[in-house]
GROMACS .gro file of N, CA and C in nm:
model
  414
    1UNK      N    1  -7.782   1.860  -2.342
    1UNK     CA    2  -7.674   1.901  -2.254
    1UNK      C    3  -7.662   1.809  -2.133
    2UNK      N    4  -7.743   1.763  -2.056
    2UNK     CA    5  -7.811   1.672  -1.986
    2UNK      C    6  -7.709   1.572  -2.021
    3UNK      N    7  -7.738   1.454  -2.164
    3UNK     CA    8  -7.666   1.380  -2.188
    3UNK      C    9  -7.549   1.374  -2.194
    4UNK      N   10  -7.442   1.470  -2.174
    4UNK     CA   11  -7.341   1.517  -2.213
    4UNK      C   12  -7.248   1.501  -2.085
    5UNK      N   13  -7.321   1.597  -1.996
    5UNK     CA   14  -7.297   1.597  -1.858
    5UNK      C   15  -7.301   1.427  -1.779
    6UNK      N   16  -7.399   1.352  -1.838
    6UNK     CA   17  -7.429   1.219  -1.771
    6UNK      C   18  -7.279   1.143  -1.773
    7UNK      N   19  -7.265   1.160  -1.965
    7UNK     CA   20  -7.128   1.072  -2.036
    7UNK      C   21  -7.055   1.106  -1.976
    8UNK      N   22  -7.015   1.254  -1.928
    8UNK     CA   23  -6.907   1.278  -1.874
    8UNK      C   24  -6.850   1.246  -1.762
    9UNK      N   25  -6.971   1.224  -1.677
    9UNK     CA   26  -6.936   1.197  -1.535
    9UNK      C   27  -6.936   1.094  -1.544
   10UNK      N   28  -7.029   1.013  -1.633
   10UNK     CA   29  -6.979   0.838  -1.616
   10UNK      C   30  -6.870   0.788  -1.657
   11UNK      N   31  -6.791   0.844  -1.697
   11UNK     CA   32  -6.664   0.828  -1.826
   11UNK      C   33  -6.580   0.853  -1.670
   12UNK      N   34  -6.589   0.967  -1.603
   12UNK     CA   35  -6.498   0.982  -1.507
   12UNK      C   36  -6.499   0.878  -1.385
   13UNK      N   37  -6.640   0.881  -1.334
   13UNK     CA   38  -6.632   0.775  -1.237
   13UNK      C   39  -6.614   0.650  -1.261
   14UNK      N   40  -6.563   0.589  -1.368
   14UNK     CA   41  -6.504   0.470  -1.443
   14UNK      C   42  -6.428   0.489  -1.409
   15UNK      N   43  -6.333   0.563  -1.455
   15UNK     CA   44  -6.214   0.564  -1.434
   15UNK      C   45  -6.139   0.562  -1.288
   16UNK      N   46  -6.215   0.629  -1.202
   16UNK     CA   47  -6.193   0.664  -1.032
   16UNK      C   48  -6.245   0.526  -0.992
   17UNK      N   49  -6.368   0.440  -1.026
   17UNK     CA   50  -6.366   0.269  -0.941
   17UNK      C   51  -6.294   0.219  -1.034
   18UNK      N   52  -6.257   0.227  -1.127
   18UNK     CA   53  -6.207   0.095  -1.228
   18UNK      C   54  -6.024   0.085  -1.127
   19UNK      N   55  -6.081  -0.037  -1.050
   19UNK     CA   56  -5.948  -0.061  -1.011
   19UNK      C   57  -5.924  -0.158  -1.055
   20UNK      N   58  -5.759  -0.210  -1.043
   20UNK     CA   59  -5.747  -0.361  -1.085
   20UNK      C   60  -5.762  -0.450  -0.951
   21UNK      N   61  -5.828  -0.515  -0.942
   21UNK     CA   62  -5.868  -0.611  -0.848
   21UNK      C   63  -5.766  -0.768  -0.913
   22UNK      N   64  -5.690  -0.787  -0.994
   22UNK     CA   65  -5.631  -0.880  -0.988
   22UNK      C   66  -5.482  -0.877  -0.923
   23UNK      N   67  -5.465  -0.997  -0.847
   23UNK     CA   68  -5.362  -1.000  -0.758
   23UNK      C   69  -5.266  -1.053  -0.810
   24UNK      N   70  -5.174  -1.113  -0.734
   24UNK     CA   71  -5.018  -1.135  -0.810
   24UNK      C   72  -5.008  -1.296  -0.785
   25UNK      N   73  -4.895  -1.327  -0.858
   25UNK     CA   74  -4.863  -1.497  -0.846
   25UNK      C   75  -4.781  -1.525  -0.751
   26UNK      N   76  -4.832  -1.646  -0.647
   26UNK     CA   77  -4.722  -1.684  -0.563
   26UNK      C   78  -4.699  -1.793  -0.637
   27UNK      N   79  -4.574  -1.837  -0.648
   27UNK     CA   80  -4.473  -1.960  -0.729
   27UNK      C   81  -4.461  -2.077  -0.614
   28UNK      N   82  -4.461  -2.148  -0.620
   28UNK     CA   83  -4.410  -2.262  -0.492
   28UNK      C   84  -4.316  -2.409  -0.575
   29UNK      N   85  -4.184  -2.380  -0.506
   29UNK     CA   86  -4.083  -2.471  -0.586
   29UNK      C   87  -4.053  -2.546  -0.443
   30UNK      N   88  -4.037  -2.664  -0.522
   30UNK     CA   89  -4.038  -2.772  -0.430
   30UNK      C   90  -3.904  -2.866  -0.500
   31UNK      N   91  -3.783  -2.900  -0.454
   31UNK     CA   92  -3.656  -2.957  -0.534
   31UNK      C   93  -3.666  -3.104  -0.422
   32UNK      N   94  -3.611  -3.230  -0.461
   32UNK     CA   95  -3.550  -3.319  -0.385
   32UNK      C   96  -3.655  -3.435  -0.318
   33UNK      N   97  -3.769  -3.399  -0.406
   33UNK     CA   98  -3.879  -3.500  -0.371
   33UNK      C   99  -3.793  -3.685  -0.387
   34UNK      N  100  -3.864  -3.771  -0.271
   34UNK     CA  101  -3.828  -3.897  -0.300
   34UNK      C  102  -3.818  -3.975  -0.399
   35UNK      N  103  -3.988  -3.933  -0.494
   35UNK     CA  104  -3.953  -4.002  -0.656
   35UNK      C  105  -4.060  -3.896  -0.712
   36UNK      N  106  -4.111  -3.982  -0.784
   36UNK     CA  107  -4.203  -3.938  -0.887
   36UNK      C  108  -4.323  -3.935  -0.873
   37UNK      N  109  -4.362  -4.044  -0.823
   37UNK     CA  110  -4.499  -4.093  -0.767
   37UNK      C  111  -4.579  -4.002  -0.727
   38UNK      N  112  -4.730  -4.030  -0.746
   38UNK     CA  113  -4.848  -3.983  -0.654
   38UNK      C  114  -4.831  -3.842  -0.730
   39UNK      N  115  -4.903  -3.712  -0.686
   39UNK     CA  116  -4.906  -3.601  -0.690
   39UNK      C  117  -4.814  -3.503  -0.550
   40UNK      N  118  -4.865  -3.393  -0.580
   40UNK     CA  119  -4.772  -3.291  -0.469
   40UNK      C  120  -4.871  -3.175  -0.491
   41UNK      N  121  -4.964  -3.124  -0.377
   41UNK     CA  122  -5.052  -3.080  -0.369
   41UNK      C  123  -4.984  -2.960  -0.317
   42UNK      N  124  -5.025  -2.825  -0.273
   42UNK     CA  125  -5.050  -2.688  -0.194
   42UNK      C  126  -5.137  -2.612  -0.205
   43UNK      N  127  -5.172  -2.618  -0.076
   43UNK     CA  128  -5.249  -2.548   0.005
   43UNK      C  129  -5.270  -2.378   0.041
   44UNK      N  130  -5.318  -2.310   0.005
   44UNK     CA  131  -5.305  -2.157   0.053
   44UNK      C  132  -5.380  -2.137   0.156
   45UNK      N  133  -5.328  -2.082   0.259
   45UNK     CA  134  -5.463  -2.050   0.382
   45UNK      C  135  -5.376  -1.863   0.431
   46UNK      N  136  -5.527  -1.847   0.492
   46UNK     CA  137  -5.478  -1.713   0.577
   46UNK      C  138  -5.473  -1.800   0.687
   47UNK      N  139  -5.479  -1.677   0.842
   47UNK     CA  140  -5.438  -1.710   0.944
   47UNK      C  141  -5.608  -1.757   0.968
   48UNK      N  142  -5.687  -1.740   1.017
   48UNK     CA  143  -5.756  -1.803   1.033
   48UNK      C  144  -5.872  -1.920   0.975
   49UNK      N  145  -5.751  -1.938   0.841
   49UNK     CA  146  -5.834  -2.138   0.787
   49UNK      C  147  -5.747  -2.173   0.827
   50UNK      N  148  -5.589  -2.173   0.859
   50UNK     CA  149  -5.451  -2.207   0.884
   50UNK      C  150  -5.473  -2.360   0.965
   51UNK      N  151  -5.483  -2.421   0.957
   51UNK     CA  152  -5.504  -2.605   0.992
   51UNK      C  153  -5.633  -2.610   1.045
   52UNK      N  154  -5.758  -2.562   1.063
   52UNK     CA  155  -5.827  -2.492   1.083
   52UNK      C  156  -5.973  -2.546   1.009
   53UNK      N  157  -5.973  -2.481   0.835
   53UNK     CA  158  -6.061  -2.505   0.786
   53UNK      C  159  -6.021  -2.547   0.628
   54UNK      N  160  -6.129  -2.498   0.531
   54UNK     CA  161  -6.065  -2.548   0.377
   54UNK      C  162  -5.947  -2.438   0.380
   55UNK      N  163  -5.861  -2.478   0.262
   55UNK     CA  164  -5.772  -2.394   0.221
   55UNK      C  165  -5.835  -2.270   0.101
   56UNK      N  166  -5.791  -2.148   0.108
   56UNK     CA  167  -5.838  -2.049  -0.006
   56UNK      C  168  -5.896  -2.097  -0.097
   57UNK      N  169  -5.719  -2.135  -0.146
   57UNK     CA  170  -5.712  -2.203  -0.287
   57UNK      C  171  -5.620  -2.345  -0.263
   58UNK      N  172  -5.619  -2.418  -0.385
   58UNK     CA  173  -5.500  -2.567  -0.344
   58UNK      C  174  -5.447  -2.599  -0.538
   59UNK      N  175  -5.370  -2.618  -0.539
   59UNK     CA  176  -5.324  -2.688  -0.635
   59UNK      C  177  -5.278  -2.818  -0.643
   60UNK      N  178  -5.242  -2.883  -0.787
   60UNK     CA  179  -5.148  -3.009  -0.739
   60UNK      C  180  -5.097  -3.054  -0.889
   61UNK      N  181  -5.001  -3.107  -0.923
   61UNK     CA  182  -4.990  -3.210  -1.025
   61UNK      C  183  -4.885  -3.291  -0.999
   62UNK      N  184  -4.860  -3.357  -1.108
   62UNK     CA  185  -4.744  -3.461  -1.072
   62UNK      C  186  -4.600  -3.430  -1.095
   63UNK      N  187  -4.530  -3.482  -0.977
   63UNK     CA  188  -4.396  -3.428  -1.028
   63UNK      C  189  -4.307  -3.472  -1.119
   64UNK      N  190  -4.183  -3.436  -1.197
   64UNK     CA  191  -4.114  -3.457  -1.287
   64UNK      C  192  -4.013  -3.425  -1.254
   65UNK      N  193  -3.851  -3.526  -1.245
   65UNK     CA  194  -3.737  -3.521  -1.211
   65UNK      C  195  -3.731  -3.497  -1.091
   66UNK      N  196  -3.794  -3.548  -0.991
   66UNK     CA  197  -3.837  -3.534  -0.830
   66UNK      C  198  -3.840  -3.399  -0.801
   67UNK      N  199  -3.911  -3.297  -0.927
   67UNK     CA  200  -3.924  -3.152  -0.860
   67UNK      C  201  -4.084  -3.138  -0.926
   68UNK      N  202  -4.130  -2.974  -0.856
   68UNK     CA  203  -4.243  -2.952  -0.892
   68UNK      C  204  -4.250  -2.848  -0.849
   69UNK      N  205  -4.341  -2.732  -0.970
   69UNK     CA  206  -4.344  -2.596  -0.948
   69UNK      C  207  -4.488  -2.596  -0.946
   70UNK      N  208  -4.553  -2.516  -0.854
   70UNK     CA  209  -4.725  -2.525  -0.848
   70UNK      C  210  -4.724  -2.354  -0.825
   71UNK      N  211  -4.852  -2.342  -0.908
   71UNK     CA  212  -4.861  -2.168  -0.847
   71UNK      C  213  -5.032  -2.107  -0.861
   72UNK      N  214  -4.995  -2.040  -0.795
   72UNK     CA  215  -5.140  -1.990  -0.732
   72UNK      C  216  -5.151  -1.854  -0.797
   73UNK      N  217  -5.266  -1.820  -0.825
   73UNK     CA  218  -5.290  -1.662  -0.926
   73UNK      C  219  -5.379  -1.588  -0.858
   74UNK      N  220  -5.376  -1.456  -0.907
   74UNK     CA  221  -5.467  -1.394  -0.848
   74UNK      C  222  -5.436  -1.386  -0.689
   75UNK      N  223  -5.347  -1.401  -0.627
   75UNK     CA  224  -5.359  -1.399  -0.507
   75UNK      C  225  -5.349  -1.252  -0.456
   76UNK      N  226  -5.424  -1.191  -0.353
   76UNK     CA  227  -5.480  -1.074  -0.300
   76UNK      C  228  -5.370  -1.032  -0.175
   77UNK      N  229  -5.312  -0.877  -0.184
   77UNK     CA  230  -5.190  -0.828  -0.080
   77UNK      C  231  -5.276  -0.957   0.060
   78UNK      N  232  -5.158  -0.979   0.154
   78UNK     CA  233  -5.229  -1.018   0.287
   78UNK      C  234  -5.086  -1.100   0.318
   79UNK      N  235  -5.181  -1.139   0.457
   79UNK     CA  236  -5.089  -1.232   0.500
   79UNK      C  237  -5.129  -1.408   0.508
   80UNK      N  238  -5.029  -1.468   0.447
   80UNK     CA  239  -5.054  -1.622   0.375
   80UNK      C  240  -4.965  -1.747   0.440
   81UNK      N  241  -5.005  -1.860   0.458
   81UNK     CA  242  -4.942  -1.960   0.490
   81UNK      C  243  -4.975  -2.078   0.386
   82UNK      N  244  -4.841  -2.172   0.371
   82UNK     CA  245  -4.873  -2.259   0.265
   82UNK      C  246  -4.856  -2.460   0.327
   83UNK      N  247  -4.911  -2.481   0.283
   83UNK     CA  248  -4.870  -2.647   0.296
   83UNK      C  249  -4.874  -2.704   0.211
   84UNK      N  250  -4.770  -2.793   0.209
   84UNK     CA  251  -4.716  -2.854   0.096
   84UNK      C  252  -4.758  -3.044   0.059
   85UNK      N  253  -4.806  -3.143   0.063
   85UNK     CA  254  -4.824  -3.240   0.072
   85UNK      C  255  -4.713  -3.343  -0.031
   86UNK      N  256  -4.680  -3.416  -0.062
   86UNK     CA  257  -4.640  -3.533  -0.139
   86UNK      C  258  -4.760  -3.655  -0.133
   87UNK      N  259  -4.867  -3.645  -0.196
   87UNK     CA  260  -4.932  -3.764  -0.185
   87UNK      C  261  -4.926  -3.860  -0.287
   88UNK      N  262  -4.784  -3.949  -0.210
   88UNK     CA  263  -4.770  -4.054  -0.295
   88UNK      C  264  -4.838  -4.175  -0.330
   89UNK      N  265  -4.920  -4.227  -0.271
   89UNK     CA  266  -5.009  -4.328  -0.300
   89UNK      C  267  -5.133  -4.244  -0.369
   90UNK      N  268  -5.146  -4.122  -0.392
   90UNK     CA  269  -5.250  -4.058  -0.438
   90UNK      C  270  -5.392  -4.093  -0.396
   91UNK      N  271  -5.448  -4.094  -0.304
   91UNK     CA  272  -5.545  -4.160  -0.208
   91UNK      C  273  -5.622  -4.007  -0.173
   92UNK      N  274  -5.559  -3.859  -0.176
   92UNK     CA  275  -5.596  -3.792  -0.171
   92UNK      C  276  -5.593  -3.704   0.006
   93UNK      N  277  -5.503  -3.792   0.071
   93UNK     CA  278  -5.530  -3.705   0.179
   93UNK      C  279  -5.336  -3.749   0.219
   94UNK      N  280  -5.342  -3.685   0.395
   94UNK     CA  281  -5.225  -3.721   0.421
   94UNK      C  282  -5.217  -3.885   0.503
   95UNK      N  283  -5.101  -3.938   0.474
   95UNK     CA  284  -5.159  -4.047   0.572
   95UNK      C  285  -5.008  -4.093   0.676
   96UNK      N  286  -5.121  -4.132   0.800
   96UNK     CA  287  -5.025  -4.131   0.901
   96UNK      C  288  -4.975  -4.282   0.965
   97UNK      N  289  -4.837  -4.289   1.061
   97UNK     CA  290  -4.807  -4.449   1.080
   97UNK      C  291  -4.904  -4.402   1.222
   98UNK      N  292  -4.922  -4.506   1.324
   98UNK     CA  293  -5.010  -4.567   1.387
   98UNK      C  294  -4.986  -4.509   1.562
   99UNK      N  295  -4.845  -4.415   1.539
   99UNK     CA  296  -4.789  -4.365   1.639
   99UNK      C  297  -4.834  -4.161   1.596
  100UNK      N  298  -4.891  -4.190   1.551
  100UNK     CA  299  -4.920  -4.020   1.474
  100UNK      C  300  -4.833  -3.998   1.337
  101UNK      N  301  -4.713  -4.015   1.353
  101UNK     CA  302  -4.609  -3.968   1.247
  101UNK      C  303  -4.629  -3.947   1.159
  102UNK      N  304  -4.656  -3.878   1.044
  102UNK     CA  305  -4.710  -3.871   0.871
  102UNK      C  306  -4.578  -3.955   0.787
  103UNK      N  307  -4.677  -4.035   0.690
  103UNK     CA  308  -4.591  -4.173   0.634
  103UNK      C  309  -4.525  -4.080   0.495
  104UNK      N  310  -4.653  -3.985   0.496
  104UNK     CA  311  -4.571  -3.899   0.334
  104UNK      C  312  -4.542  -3.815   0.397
  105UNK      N  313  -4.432  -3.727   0.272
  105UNK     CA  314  -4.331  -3.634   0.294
  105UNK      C  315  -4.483  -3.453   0.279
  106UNK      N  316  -4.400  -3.404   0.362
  106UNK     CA  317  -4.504  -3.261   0.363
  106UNK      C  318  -4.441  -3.123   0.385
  107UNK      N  319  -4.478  -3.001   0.354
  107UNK     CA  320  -4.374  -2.929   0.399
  107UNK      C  321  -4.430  -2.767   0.418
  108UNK      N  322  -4.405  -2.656   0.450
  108UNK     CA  323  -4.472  -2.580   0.519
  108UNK      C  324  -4.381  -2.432   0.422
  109UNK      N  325  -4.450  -2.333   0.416
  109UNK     CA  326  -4.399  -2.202   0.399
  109UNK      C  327  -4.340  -2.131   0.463
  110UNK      N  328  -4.270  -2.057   0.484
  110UNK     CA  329  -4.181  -1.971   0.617
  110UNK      C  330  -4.081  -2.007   0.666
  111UNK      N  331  -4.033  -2.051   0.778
  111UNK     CA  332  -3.955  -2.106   0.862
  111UNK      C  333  -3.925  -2.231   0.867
  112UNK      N  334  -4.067  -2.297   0.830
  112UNK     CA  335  -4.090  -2.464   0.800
  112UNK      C  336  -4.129  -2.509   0.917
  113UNK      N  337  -4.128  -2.623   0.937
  113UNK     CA  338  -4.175  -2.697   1.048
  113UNK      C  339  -4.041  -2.770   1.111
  114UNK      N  340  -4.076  -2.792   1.240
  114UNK     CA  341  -3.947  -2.820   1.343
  114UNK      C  342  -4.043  -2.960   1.379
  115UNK      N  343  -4.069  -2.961   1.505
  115UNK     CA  344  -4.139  -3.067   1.554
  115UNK      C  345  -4.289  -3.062   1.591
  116UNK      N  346  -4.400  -3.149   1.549
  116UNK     CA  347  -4.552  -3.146   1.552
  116UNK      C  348  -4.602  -3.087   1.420
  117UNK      N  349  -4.754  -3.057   1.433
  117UNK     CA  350  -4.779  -3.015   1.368
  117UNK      C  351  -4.741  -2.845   1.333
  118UNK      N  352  -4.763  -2.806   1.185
  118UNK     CA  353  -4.755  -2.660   1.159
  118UNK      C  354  -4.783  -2.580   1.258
  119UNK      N  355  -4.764  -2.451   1.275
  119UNK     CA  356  -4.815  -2.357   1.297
  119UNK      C  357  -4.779  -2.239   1.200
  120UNK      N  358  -4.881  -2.137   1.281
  120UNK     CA  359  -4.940  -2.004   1.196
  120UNK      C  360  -4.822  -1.946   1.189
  121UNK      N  361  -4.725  -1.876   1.289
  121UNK     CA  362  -4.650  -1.833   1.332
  121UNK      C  363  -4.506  -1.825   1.251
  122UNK      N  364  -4.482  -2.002   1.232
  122UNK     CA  365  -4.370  -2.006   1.113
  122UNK      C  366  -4.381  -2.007   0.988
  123UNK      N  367  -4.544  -2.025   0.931
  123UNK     CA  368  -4.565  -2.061   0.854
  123UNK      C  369  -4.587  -1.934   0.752
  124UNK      N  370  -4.617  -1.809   0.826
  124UNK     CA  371  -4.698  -1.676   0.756
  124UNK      C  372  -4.585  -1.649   0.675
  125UNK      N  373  -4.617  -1.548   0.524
  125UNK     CA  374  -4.545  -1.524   0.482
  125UNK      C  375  -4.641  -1.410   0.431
  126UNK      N  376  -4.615  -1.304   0.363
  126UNK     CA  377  -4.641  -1.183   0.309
  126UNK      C  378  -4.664  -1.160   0.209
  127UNK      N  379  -4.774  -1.122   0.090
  127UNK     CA  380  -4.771  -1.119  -0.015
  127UNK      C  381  -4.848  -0.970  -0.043
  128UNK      N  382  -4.769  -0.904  -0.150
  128UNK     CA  383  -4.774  -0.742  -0.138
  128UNK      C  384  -4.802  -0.691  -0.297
  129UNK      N  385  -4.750  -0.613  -0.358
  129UNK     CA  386  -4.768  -0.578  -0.471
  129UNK      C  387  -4.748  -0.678  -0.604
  130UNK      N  388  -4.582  -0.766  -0.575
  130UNK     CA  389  -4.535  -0.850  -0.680
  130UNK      C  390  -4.552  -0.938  -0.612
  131UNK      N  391  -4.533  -1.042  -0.779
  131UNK     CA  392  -4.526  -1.193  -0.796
  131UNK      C  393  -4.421  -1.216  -0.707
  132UNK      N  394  -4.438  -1.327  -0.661
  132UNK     CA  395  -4.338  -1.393  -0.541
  132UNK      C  396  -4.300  -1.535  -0.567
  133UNK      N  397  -4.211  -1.590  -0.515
  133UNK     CA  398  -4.170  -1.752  -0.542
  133UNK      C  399  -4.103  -1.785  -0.423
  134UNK      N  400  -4.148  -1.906  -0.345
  134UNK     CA  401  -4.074  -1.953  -0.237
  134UNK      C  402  -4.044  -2.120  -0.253
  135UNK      N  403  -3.926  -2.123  -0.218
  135UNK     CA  404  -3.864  -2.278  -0.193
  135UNK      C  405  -3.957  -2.337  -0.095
  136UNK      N  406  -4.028  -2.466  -0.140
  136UNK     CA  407  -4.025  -2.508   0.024
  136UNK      C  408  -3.963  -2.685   0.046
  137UNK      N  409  -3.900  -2.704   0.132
  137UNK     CA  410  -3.856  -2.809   0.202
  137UNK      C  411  -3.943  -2.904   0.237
  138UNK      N  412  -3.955  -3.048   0.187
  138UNK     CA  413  -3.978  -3.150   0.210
  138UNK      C  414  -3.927  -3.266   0.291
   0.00000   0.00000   0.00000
């Protein structure tokens, strides 16, 4: 009887933790790239890796017909910021002219970027129950 009682309650409290812990897809479309060249990387950060530290997660491949769709899985409800790179010489980082300026094209989630570097602020975007897809500007 013992055993019975055990199955039962273990059968139930399965069911009460068995949550789904997998998160949803953010999409990241990118249209109007310069060419083809190099890769096109993104970046996922919360607010505090946000230019900061490593990114979550990062993707990248190469683009095709000067566009590129990259996407991130599993991503967890919260609040998210993205950066976008074009690394056309594929060298692996961003690279800048001699006055600060970035020589490749780059581009940000949210609002986008105006003048300087990113920030948190324009950059946050929301990710909740569903899969999501955002344009971003290069």
């Amino acid at each position: 009887m013992k055993t019975i009682l055990y199955i039962i309650a273990f059968t139930l409290s399965s069911f009460t933790f068995a949550q789904n812990t997998e998160g949803v897809t953010v999409t990241i479309e990118i249209e109007n790239l310069l060419n083809n060249d190099g890769k096109v990387s993104a970046a996922l950060y919360n607010e505090a890796t946000f230019m900061k530290a490593a990114p979550i997660d990062a993707v990248e491949a190469k683009p095709e017909n000067k566009t590129i769709t990259l996407t991130f899985t599993n991503v967890q409800p919260g609040t998210y910021g993205v950066i976008t790179l074009h690394d056309i010489n594929e060298n692996g980082r961003m690279d800048f002219e001699a006055s600060g300026m970035p020589k490749e094209p780059y581009g940000v989630s949210g609002e986008g970027v105006s003048f300087g570097p990113p920030a948190w602020g324009d950059a946050k975007f929301e990710v909740g129950a569903d899969d999501i897809s955002l344009k971003i500007n290069m």
